[in-house]
GROMACS .gro file of C-alpha atoms in nm:
model
  438
    1MET     CA    1  -9.173  -8.650  -3.674
    2THR     CA    2  -9.118  -8.276  -3.703
    3THR     CA    3  -9.040  -8.055  -3.406
    4THR     CA    4  -9.100  -7.686  -3.451
    5VAL     CA    5  -9.062  -7.364  -3.254
    6THR     CA    6  -9.291  -7.066  -3.343
    7THR     CA    7  -9.204  -6.713  -3.242
    8ALA     CA    8  -9.476  -6.448  -3.201
    9SER     CA    9  -9.468  -6.167  -3.457
   10GLN     CA   10  -9.696  -6.013  -3.716
   11THR     CA   11  -9.616  -6.316  -3.938
   12ALA     CA   12  -9.537  -6.627  -3.742
   13THR     CA   13  -9.184  -6.757  -3.807
   14THR     CA   14  -9.141  -7.141  -3.792
   15VAL     CA   15  -8.801  -7.285  -3.712
   16VAL     CA   16  -8.750  -7.652  -3.795
   17ILE     CA   17  -8.529  -7.802  -3.534
   18ALA     CA   18  -8.530  -8.160  -3.671
   19GLU     CA   19  -8.717  -8.333  -3.949
   20SER     CA   20  -8.750  -8.711  -3.993
   21GLY     CA   21  -8.653  -8.860  -4.327
   22GLY     CA   22  -8.359  -8.944  -4.534
   23GLN     CA   23  -8.030  -8.758  -4.469
   24GLY     CA   24  -8.007  -8.452  -4.687
   25LEU     CA   25  -7.733  -8.209  -4.776
   26PRO     CA   26  -7.751  -7.886  -4.581
   27GLY     CA   27  -7.814  -7.556  -4.765
   28ALA     CA   28  -7.718  -7.207  -4.649
   29ASP     CA   29  -7.700  -7.209  -4.266
   30GLY     CA   30  -7.847  -7.560  -4.274
   31ALA     CA   31  -8.182  -7.438  -4.400
   32ASP     CA   32  -8.239  -7.724  -4.643
   33GLY     CA   33  -8.209  -8.097  -4.633
   34ALA     CA   34  -8.447  -8.355  -4.496
   35GLY     CA   35  -8.326  -8.495  -4.162
   36PHE     CA   36  -8.073  -8.217  -4.121
   37ASN     CA   37  -8.055  -8.063  -3.770
   38GLN     CA   38  -8.090  -7.693  -3.842
   39VAL     CA   39  -8.072  -7.595  -3.473
   40ARG     CA   40  -7.782  -7.772  -3.292
   41LYS     CA   41  -7.977  -7.804  -2.976
   42SER     CA   42  -7.714  -7.997  -2.778
   43LEU     CA   43  -7.453  -7.719  -2.852
   44ILE     CA   44  -7.697  -7.432  -2.789
   45ASP     CA   45  -7.783  -7.584  -2.448
   46ASN     CA   46  -7.416  -7.585  -2.350
   47PRO     CA   47  -7.276  -7.231  -2.394
   48LEU     CA   48  -6.924  -7.149  -2.279
   49CYS     CA   49  -7.089  -6.897  -2.042
   50HIS     CA   50  -7.451  -6.855  -1.943
   51LEU     CA   51  -7.556  -6.573  -1.710
   52PHE     CA   52  -7.875  -6.405  -1.566
   53LYS     CA   53  -8.133  -6.684  -1.574
   54THR     CA   54  -8.456  -6.625  -1.392
   55ASN     CA   55  -8.396  -6.634  -1.019
   56LYS     CA   56  -8.029  -6.710  -1.058
   57LEU     CA   57  -7.728  -6.500  -1.170
   58VAL     CA   58  -7.546  -6.782  -1.342
   59GLU     CA   59  -7.606  -7.119  -1.509
   60ALA     CA   60  -7.262  -7.209  -1.647
   61SER     CA   61  -6.953  -6.995  -1.588
   62ALA     CA   62  -6.598  -7.047  -1.463
   63PRO     CA   63  -6.480  -7.153  -1.228
   64THR     CA   64  -6.766  -7.270  -1.008
   65GLY     CA   65  -7.088  -7.219  -1.209
   66THR     CA   66  -7.251  -7.036  -0.905
   67ASP     CA   67  -7.357  -6.685  -0.828
   68SER     CA   68  -7.009  -6.616  -0.677
   69ASP     CA   69  -6.875  -6.612  -1.037
   70VAL     CA   70  -7.052  -6.288  -1.103
   71THR     CA   71  -6.916  -5.975  -0.916
   72TRP     CA   72  -7.179  -5.713  -0.850
   73THR     CA   73  -7.053  -5.378  -0.728
   74ARG     CA   74  -7.269  -5.087  -0.609
   75SER     CA   75  -7.155  -4.886  -0.313
   76THR     CA   76  -7.506  -4.783  -0.197
   77PRO     CA   77  -7.825  -4.963  -0.137
   78GLY     CA   78  -8.077  -4.969  -0.425
   79THR     CA   79  -8.453  -5.018  -0.445
   80TYR     CA   80  -8.626  -5.235  -0.696
   81ILE     CA   81  -8.982  -5.374  -0.766
   82ASP     CA   82  -9.003  -5.745  -0.716
   83ARG     CA   83  -9.202  -5.977  -0.945
   84TYR     CA   84  -9.507  -5.930  -0.718
   85GLY     CA   85  -9.507  -5.555  -0.750
   86ALA     CA   86  -9.367  -5.467  -0.402
   87MET     CA   87  -9.082  -5.228  -0.348
   88GLN     CA   88  -8.774  -5.395  -0.195
   89THR     CA   89  -8.427  -5.259  -0.102
   90ALA     CA   90  -8.108  -5.446  -0.191
   91ALA     CA   91  -7.794  -5.401   0.019
   92ILE     CA   92  -7.474  -5.264  -0.126
   93ASP     CA   93  -7.294  -5.495  -0.382
   94THR     CA   94  -7.603  -5.712  -0.431
   95PRO     CA   95  -7.810  -5.768  -0.743
   96ARG     CA   96  -8.169  -5.652  -0.797
   97GLU     CA   97  -8.398  -5.881  -0.988
   98GLU     CA   98  -8.723  -5.746  -1.129
   99LYS     CA   99  -8.974  -5.928  -1.347
  100GLU     CA  100  -8.798  -5.793  -1.663
  101GLY     CA  101  -8.459  -5.930  -1.559
  102PHE     CA  102  -8.165  -5.813  -1.343
  103LEU     CA  103  -8.158  -5.437  -1.308
  104ILE     CA  104  -7.839  -5.253  -1.401
  105GLU     CA  105  -7.827  -4.873  -1.371
  106GLY     CA  106  -7.594  -4.587  -1.389
  107ALA     CA  107  -7.574  -4.336  -1.105
  108SER     CA  108  -7.850  -4.096  -1.012
  109MET     CA  109  -7.961  -3.859  -0.742
  110ASN     CA  110  -8.292  -3.760  -0.598
  111LEU     CA  111  -8.305  -3.383  -0.577
  112ALA     CA  112  -8.633  -3.378  -0.383
  113LEU     CA  113  -8.598  -3.358  -0.004
  114HIS     CA  114  -8.811  -3.550   0.246
  115SER     CA  115  -8.927  -3.776  -0.029
  116GLU     CA  116  -9.158  -3.983   0.199
  117ASP     CA  117  -9.288  -3.704   0.420
  118ILE     CA  118  -9.493  -3.446   0.239
  119GLY     CA  119  -9.596  -3.319   0.577
  120ASP     CA  120  -9.253  -3.165   0.619
  121ALA     CA  121  -9.217  -2.792   0.565
  122ALA     CA  122  -9.000  -2.849   0.269
  123TRP     CA  123  -9.310  -2.931   0.076
  124VAL     CA  124  -9.558  -2.650  -0.006
  125LYS     CA  125  -9.914  -2.767   0.002
  126GLN     CA  126 -10.089  -2.556  -0.256
  127SER     CA  127 -10.465  -2.525  -0.175
  128SER     CA  128 -10.451  -2.856   0.010
  129VAL     CA  129 -10.389  -3.028   0.337
  130VAL     CA  130 -10.195  -3.343   0.411
  131VAL     CA  131 -10.268  -3.637   0.637
  132VAL     CA  132  -9.935  -3.820   0.708
  133ASN     CA  133  -9.896  -4.191   0.738
  134SER     CA  134 -10.240  -4.265   0.609
  135THR     CA  135 -10.196  -4.599   0.444
  136ALA     CA  136  -9.926  -4.871   0.365
  137SER     CA  137  -9.678  -4.753   0.107
  138PRO     CA  138  -9.540  -4.965  -0.182
  139ASP     CA  139  -9.270  -5.109   0.053
  140GLY     CA  140  -9.540  -5.228   0.299
  141ASN     CA  141  -9.463  -4.969   0.567
  142LEU     CA  142  -9.727  -4.720   0.702
  143THR     CA  143  -9.560  -4.421   0.551
  144ALA     CA  144  -9.780  -4.313   0.256
  145ASP     CA  145  -9.947  -3.977   0.298
  146LYS     CA  146 -10.280  -3.836   0.173
  147ILE     CA  147 -10.319  -3.503  -0.002
  148ILE     CA  148 -10.667  -3.348   0.023
  149PRO     CA  149 -10.728  -3.042  -0.200
  150ASP     CA  150 -10.936  -2.755  -0.060
  151ASN     CA  151 -11.299  -2.709  -0.159
  152ALA     CA  152 -11.335  -2.586  -0.522
  153SER     CA  153 -10.958  -2.574  -0.557
  154ASN     CA  154 -10.690  -2.750  -0.754
  155GLY     CA  155 -10.450  -2.885  -0.492
  156TYR     CA  156 -10.091  -2.995  -0.542
  157LEU     CA  157  -9.744  -3.014  -0.390
  158THR     CA  158  -9.435  -2.814  -0.481
  159GLN     CA  159  -9.066  -2.789  -0.374
  160LEU     CA  160  -8.803  -2.571  -0.529
  161THR     CA  161  -8.532  -2.745  -0.739
  162SER     CA  162  -8.251  -2.584  -0.940
  163PHE     CA  163  -8.282  -2.637  -1.313
  164THR     CA  164  -8.018  -2.566  -1.583
  165SER     CA  165  -8.120  -2.462  -1.929
  166GLY     CA  166  -8.122  -2.754  -2.175
  167GLY     CA  167  -8.094  -3.015  -1.893
  168LYS     CA  168  -8.308  -3.321  -1.892
  169TYR     CA  169  -8.522  -3.371  -1.580
  170SER     CA  170  -8.766  -3.637  -1.464
  171ALA     CA  171  -9.020  -3.611  -1.180
  172SER     CA  172  -9.195  -3.908  -1.039
  173ILE     CA  173  -9.441  -4.007  -0.762
  174PHE     CA  174  -9.604  -4.318  -0.633
  175ALA     CA  175  -9.985  -4.268  -0.620
  176LYS     CA  176 -10.292  -4.463  -0.524
  177ALA     CA  177 -10.654  -4.373  -0.574
  178ALA     CA  178 -10.861  -4.281  -0.268
  179GLU     CA  179 -11.172  -4.072  -0.323
  180PHE     CA  180 -11.006  -3.918  -0.634
  181ASP     CA  181 -10.849  -4.140  -0.894
  182THR     CA  182 -10.685  -3.896  -1.135
  183ILE     CA  183 -10.377  -3.685  -1.076
  184GLU     CA  184 -10.150  -3.467  -1.287
  185ILE     CA  185  -9.777  -3.386  -1.277
  186VAL     CA  186  -9.712  -3.037  -1.420
  187ALA     CA  187  -9.388  -2.861  -1.531
  188PRO     CA  188  -9.487  -2.496  -1.537
  189ALA     CA  189  -9.367  -2.248  -1.806
  190SER     CA  190  -9.112  -2.114  -1.565
  191ILE     CA  191  -8.924  -2.449  -1.608
  192ALA     CA  192  -9.032  -2.587  -1.942
  193GLY     CA  193  -9.102  -2.266  -2.141
  194SER     CA  194  -9.477  -2.338  -2.150
  195ASP     CA  195  -9.695  -2.544  -1.918
  196VAL     CA  196  -9.625  -2.915  -1.968
  197SER     CA  197  -9.835  -3.181  -1.796
  198ALA     CA  198  -9.927  -3.541  -1.784
  199SER     CA  199 -10.250  -3.695  -1.650
  200TYR     CA  200 -10.271  -4.038  -1.488
  201ASP     CA  201 -10.581  -4.258  -1.433
  202LEU     CA  202 -10.518  -4.443  -1.100
  203THR     CA  203 -10.805  -4.677  -1.144
  204ASN     CA  204 -10.716  -4.824  -1.480
  205GLY     CA  205 -10.351  -4.754  -1.482
  206VAL     CA  206 -10.368  -4.543  -1.791
  207LEU     CA  207 -10.173  -4.240  -1.909
  208VAL     CA  208 -10.461  -4.011  -2.008
  209ASN     CA  209 -10.256  -3.746  -2.189
  210SER     CA  210  -9.915  -3.589  -2.196
  211GLY     CA  211  -9.737  -3.301  -2.360
  212ALA     CA  212  -9.402  -3.389  -2.209
  213ASP     CA  213  -9.087  -3.533  -2.366
  214SER     CA  214  -9.210  -3.863  -2.221
  215ALA     CA  215  -9.444  -3.983  -1.944
  216LYS     CA  216  -9.547  -4.316  -1.810
  217ILE     CA  217  -9.751  -4.497  -1.543
  218THR     CA  218  -9.626  -4.828  -1.408
  219PRO     CA  219  -9.838  -5.064  -1.198
  220LEU     CA  220  -9.729  -5.199  -0.872
  221ALA     CA  221  -9.909  -5.415  -0.607
  222ASP     CA  222 -10.210  -5.314  -0.398
  223GLY     CA  223 -10.344  -5.040  -0.633
  224TRP     CA  224 -10.019  -4.834  -0.640
  225PHE     CA  225  -9.873  -4.680  -0.957
  226ARG     CA  226  -9.555  -4.496  -1.027
  227CYS     CA  227  -9.622  -4.186  -1.238
  228SER     CA  228  -9.342  -4.000  -1.409
  229ILE     CA  229  -9.285  -3.719  -1.648
  230SER     CA  230  -8.963  -3.603  -1.829
  231ILE     CA  231  -8.893  -3.249  -1.970
  232THR     CA  232  -8.624  -3.029  -2.109
  233ALA     CA  233  -8.559  -2.722  -1.896
  234ALA     CA  234  -8.605  -2.402  -2.101
  235SER     CA  235  -8.407  -2.183  -1.858
  236THR     CA  236  -8.169  -2.180  -1.564
  237VAL     CA  237  -8.403  -2.125  -1.275
  238ALA     CA  238  -8.510  -2.236  -0.933
  239GLY     CA  239  -8.854  -2.383  -0.990
  240SER     CA  240  -9.086  -2.669  -0.902
  241PHE     CA  241  -9.284  -2.942  -1.055
  242GLN     CA  242  -9.647  -2.953  -0.943
  243TYR     CA  243  -9.693  -3.307  -0.793
  244ALA     CA  244 -10.022  -3.498  -0.746
  245LYS     CA  245 -10.233  -3.218  -0.878
  246VAL     CA  246 -10.600  -3.288  -0.831
  247LEU     CA  247 -10.865  -3.072  -1.005
  248GLY     CA  248 -11.180  -2.956  -0.833
  249GLY     CA  249 -11.127  -3.055  -0.469
  250ASP     CA  250 -11.410  -3.079  -0.223
  251GLY     CA  251 -11.217  -3.027   0.107
  252SER     CA  252 -11.246  -3.395   0.216
  253SER     CA  253 -11.148  -3.620  -0.074
  254GLY     CA  254 -10.796  -3.694  -0.179
  255VAL     CA  255 -10.529  -3.936  -0.311
  256TYR     CA  256 -10.255  -4.136  -0.153
  257VAL     CA  257  -9.893  -4.041  -0.241
  258PHE     CA  258  -9.543  -4.169  -0.162
  259GLY     CA  259  -9.184  -4.139  -0.273
  260LEU     CA  260  -9.152  -3.815  -0.468
  261SER     CA  261  -8.850  -3.770  -0.686
  262VAL     CA  262  -8.660  -3.535  -0.923
  263GLU     CA  263  -8.364  -3.666  -1.125
  264ASN     CA  264  -8.136  -3.489  -1.367
  265LEU     CA  265  -8.195  -3.756  -1.633
  266PRO     CA  266  -8.429  -3.795  -1.932
  267PHE     CA  267  -8.611  -4.083  -1.751
  268SER     CA  268  -8.685  -4.192  -1.398
  269THR     CA  269  -8.466  -4.461  -1.234
  270SER     CA  270  -8.515  -4.681  -0.927
  271TYR     CA  271  -8.659  -4.479  -0.635
  272ILE     CA  272  -8.409  -4.308  -0.397
  273LYS     CA  273  -8.524  -4.215  -0.053
  274THR     CA  274  -8.421  -3.880   0.091
  275ILE     CA  275  -8.468  -3.697   0.425
  276ALA     CA  276  -8.310  -3.356   0.484
  277SER     CA  277  -8.064  -3.367   0.196
  278THR     CA  278  -8.032  -3.495  -0.159
  279VAL     CA  279  -7.921  -3.861  -0.191
  280ALA     CA  280  -7.725  -4.035  -0.461
  281ARG     CA  281  -7.741  -4.396  -0.576
  282THR     CA  282  -7.414  -4.516  -0.727
  283LYS     CA  283  -7.391  -4.717  -1.048
  284ASP     CA  284  -7.402  -5.096  -1.083
  285TYR     CA  285  -7.071  -5.246  -1.201
  286VAL     CA  286  -7.113  -5.608  -1.303
  287THR     CA  287  -6.835  -5.833  -1.412
  288VAL     CA  288  -6.748  -6.200  -1.470
  289ASP     CA  289  -6.403  -6.354  -1.524
  290SER     CA  290  -6.299  -6.368  -1.892
  291TYR     CA  291  -6.098  -6.679  -1.824
  292ASN     CA  292  -6.291  -6.991  -1.935
  293ASN     CA  293  -6.591  -6.779  -2.013
  294LEU     CA  294  -6.474  -6.637  -2.344
  295SER     CA  295  -6.275  -6.802  -2.621
  296LYS     CA  296  -5.908  -6.686  -2.630
  297GLY     CA  297  -5.922  -6.584  -2.992
  298LEU     CA  298  -6.226  -6.372  -3.068
  299SER     CA  299  -6.212  -6.477  -3.425
  300THR     CA  300  -6.480  -6.750  -3.359
  301VAL     CA  301  -6.735  -6.638  -3.113
  302SER     CA  302  -7.106  -6.577  -3.074
  303LEU     CA  303  -7.256  -6.353  -2.806
  304THR     CA  304  -7.627  -6.318  -2.735
  305VAL     CA  305  -7.821  -6.127  -2.470
  306ASP     CA  306  -8.183  -6.025  -2.394
  307LEU     CA  307  -8.214  -5.662  -2.284
  308THR     CA  308  -8.460  -5.396  -2.198
  309GLY     CA  309  -8.347  -5.037  -2.183
  310VAL     CA  310  -8.495  -4.708  -2.072
  311GLY     CA  311  -8.219  -4.514  -2.234
  312ALA     CA  312  -7.872  -4.375  -2.173
  313GLY     CA  313  -7.798  -4.098  -1.932
  314ASN     CA  314  -7.533  -3.941  -2.143
  315GLY     CA  315  -7.655  -4.081  -2.475
  316VAL     CA  316  -7.423  -4.387  -2.465
  317SER     CA  317  -7.519  -4.718  -2.299
  318SER     CA  318  -7.287  -5.019  -2.312
  319PHE     CA  319  -7.434  -5.363  -2.323
  320TYR     CA  320  -7.114  -5.556  -2.266
  321SER     CA  321  -6.740  -5.521  -2.325
  322TYR     CA  322  -6.414  -5.704  -2.308
  323ARG     CA  323  -6.043  -5.600  -2.324
  324SER     CA  324  -5.780  -5.742  -2.562
  325THR     CA  325  -5.402  -5.753  -2.509
  326ALA     CA  326  -5.317  -5.539  -2.808
  327ILE     CA  327  -5.596  -5.271  -2.774
  328ALA     CA  328  -5.578  -4.988  -2.536
  329ASN     CA  329  -5.954  -4.967  -2.508
  330ASN     CA  330  -6.236  -5.222  -2.455
  331ALA     CA  331  -6.405  -5.392  -2.742
  332THR     CA  332  -6.761  -5.286  -2.678
  333PHE     CA  333  -7.118  -5.359  -2.792
  334PHE     CA  334  -7.317  -5.048  -2.721
  335TYR     CA  335  -7.608  -4.804  -2.789
  336ASN     CA  336  -7.528  -4.445  -2.895
  337ASN     CA  337  -7.810  -4.190  -2.947
  338GLY     CA  338  -8.030  -4.415  -3.156
  339ASP     CA  339  -7.767  -4.644  -3.304
  340ILE     CA  340  -7.648  -4.993  -3.209
  341LYS     CA  341  -7.269  -5.002  -3.257
  342TYR     CA  342  -6.966  -5.221  -3.202
  343TYR     CA  343  -6.622  -5.081  -3.118
  344ASP     CA  344  -6.345  -5.328  -3.213
  345GLY     CA  345  -6.056  -5.122  -3.069
  346THR     CA  346  -6.007  -4.927  -3.390
  347ASN     CA  347  -6.333  -4.900  -3.585
  348THR     CA  348  -6.685  -4.830  -3.473
  349PRO     CA  349  -6.934  -4.964  -3.731
  350THR     CA  350  -7.304  -4.883  -3.689
  351LEU     CA  351  -7.498  -5.214  -3.686
  352SER     CA  352  -7.850  -5.072  -3.681
  353THR     CA  353  -8.063  -4.767  -3.604
  354THR     CA  354  -8.311  -4.840  -3.330
  355THR     CA  355  -8.460  -4.710  -3.010
  356LEU     CA  356  -8.410  -4.877  -2.676
  357THR     CA  357  -8.741  -4.994  -2.536
  358GLU     CA  358  -8.872  -5.133  -2.214
  359ASN     CA  359  -8.991  -5.438  -2.409
  360PRO     CA  360  -8.743  -5.726  -2.414
  361ASN     CA  361  -8.518  -5.748  -2.722
  362ASN     CA  362  -8.259  -6.006  -2.821
  363TYR     CA  363  -7.928  -5.885  -2.954
  364MET     CA  364  -7.668  -6.117  -3.104
  365LEU     CA  365  -7.314  -6.084  -3.245
  366THR     CA  366  -7.122  -6.349  -3.427
  367ILE     CA  367  -6.755  -6.291  -3.522
  368ASP     CA  368  -6.599  -6.528  -3.774
  369GLY     CA  369  -6.263  -6.509  -3.946
  370GLU     CA  370  -5.901  -6.417  -3.895
  371PRO     CA  371  -5.822  -6.193  -3.600
  372THR     CA  372  -5.774  -5.880  -3.802
  373THR     CA  373  -6.030  -5.932  -4.082
  374SER     CA  374  -6.324  -6.102  -3.907
  375GLU     CA  375  -6.676  -6.098  -4.038
  376LEU     CA  376  -6.925  -5.962  -3.782
  377LYS     CA  377  -7.296  -6.047  -3.816
  378TYR     CA  378  -7.546  -5.861  -3.607
  379TYR     CA  379  -7.896  -6.003  -3.542
  380GLU     CA  380  -8.179  -5.823  -3.365
  381ASN     CA  381  -8.471  -6.035  -3.241
  382GLY     CA  382  -8.352  -6.321  -3.469
  383VAL     CA  383  -8.328  -6.100  -3.787
  384LEU     CA  384  -7.992  -6.038  -3.954
  385GLU     CA  385  -7.955  -5.662  -3.956
  386SER     CA  386  -7.598  -5.610  -4.087
  387ILE     CA  387  -7.273  -5.773  -4.184
  388LYS     CA  388  -6.954  -5.580  -4.111
  389ASN     CA  389  -6.577  -5.631  -4.103
  390ALA     CA  390  -6.441  -5.620  -3.750
  391GLY     CA  391  -6.092  -5.644  -3.612
  392THR     CA  392  -6.041  -5.868  -3.312
  393GLU     CA  393  -5.757  -5.962  -3.083
  394ASN     CA  394  -5.691  -6.221  -2.821
  395ILE     CA  395  -5.862  -6.160  -2.489
  396ASP     CA  396  -5.662  -6.027  -2.197
  397PHE     CA  397  -5.785  -6.274  -1.932
  398THR     CA  398  -5.661  -6.057  -1.649
  399ARG     CA  399  -5.942  -5.817  -1.737
  400PRO     CA  400  -6.312  -5.918  -1.672
  401LEU     CA  401  -6.601  -5.924  -1.909
  402GLU     CA  402  -6.812  -5.617  -1.819
  403ILE     CA  403  -7.195  -5.659  -1.841
  404GLY     CA  404  -7.374  -5.325  -1.888
  405SER     CA  405  -7.075  -5.096  -1.894
  406THR     CA  406  -6.724  -5.047  -2.040
  407ASN     CA  407  -6.385  -4.920  -1.928
  408GLU     CA  408  -6.419  -5.023  -1.572
  409GLY     CA  409  -6.779  -4.904  -1.520
  410ASN     CA  410  -6.826  -4.616  -1.765
  411ASN     CA  411  -7.129  -4.564  -1.991
  412THR     CA  412  -7.342  -4.784  -1.770
  413MET     CA  413  -7.677  -4.893  -1.915
  414TYR     CA  414  -8.010  -4.820  -1.752
  415GLY     CA  415  -8.226  -5.124  -1.796
  416HIS     CA  416  -8.244  -5.499  -1.753
  417VAL     CA  417  -8.038  -5.789  -1.863
  418LYS     CA  418  -8.099  -6.165  -1.878
  419ASP     CA  419  -8.000  -6.475  -2.061
  420PHE     CA  420  -7.648  -6.367  -2.163
  421ARG     CA  421  -7.465  -6.648  -2.350
  422ALA     CA  422  -7.117  -6.679  -2.499
  423TYR     CA  423  -7.033  -6.957  -2.745
  424ASP     CA  424  -6.703  -7.055  -2.894
  425PHE     CA  425  -6.856  -7.135  -3.230
  426ILE     CA  426  -7.065  -6.948  -3.487
  427LEU     CA  427  -7.436  -6.966  -3.450
  428ASN     CA  428  -7.626  -6.986  -3.784
  429SER     CA  429  -7.923  -6.768  -3.881
  430ILE     CA  430  -8.179  -7.033  -3.786
  431GLU     CA  431  -8.023  -7.061  -3.446
  432ALA     CA  432  -8.027  -6.683  -3.408
  433THR     CA  433  -8.410  -6.691  -3.467
  434TYR     CA  434  -8.451  -6.978  -3.231
  435LEU     CA  435  -8.255  -6.810  -2.947
  436ALA     CA  436  -8.452  -6.480  -2.996
  437GLY     CA  437  -8.741  -6.673  -2.858
  438VAL     CA  438  -8.564  -6.828  -2.560
   0.00000   0.00000   0.00000
């Protein structure tokens, strides 16, 4: 009997786990040999540490193998979209699980005031009127408003925000079709140097067109979508995005809106509610004890994790890091302006050139050899991307393993993490392919 695992790709990759027949001699990474187990399933199923499984923080970690082994620190509440497309709010120091995995974010601030009340005087209703509390919002409360453009007019909402030349800014709004089903978000020339806009189809959930740095539309439950646009400010000025712009109003038809936001980031993060002043959401800081979860000598270790990432607020986004006794800084696996890198305390080799995406990717490191002259192999989605020399030292077990950040919460990633595993042996290339499909 032959058992196989096939991973989806342009060309299907088949991994032979076990093949019946006479015992054969293994080839490179156990790729050859009838009857040879190329994937050591019993070992793979028993990692030294296994975190972030669906609906649970932890599978196997010291000392208890329960959620209490993972410390989640965030000093403010945080919103998230659950697997059913509804907005929820997590209390301070609690995780947020979305369908893509556990959400980890750096800090951000909503610069737009009265984000859930466009009837407030802080919002200028250009050629339009507003009916407040018209329908249930994405969080289930009756707090979504309706904007109705005047007859034969293009109606929209504005609110002044201070922009700094060269800064990255993102505007977002939750919108739902009523009589109209298409809206725009516009960054006028006073902000972006020339008019920049994105158009959103609220029936089909499609980004119709965009001239922005980036734009997206994300579906939620009950016909709601989150629409966002990101631009680079061309000047230092007090200006405004044009939100929920509807072309050709008739004086009675409109769209539903909720949760308007402006962030000084090149992407939108989880929604932050404001009232009369700006509100900040602090970063997530996620740790697990190093003791019993990592091997003492990092000369024989394999680390694998599934990630999605929308980007890095300052260009650097750390996936995970750990501290050694002889190195003043963390050893860190991270993303830096288009490159995947590994810092071993002295050197920072580039492992690949890539772009963080909102699609899940599997990243794996294996470190094999003497502590100061180890061979580091880097796999991305099961494919060997590079082999480097990397120095390693013994772990300082008084310092935690940091997930999604480094140096006690710096360079926090913005994205999702799941299925983090640490092994105290070297995974072979066939096992790397197999785990990329887990």
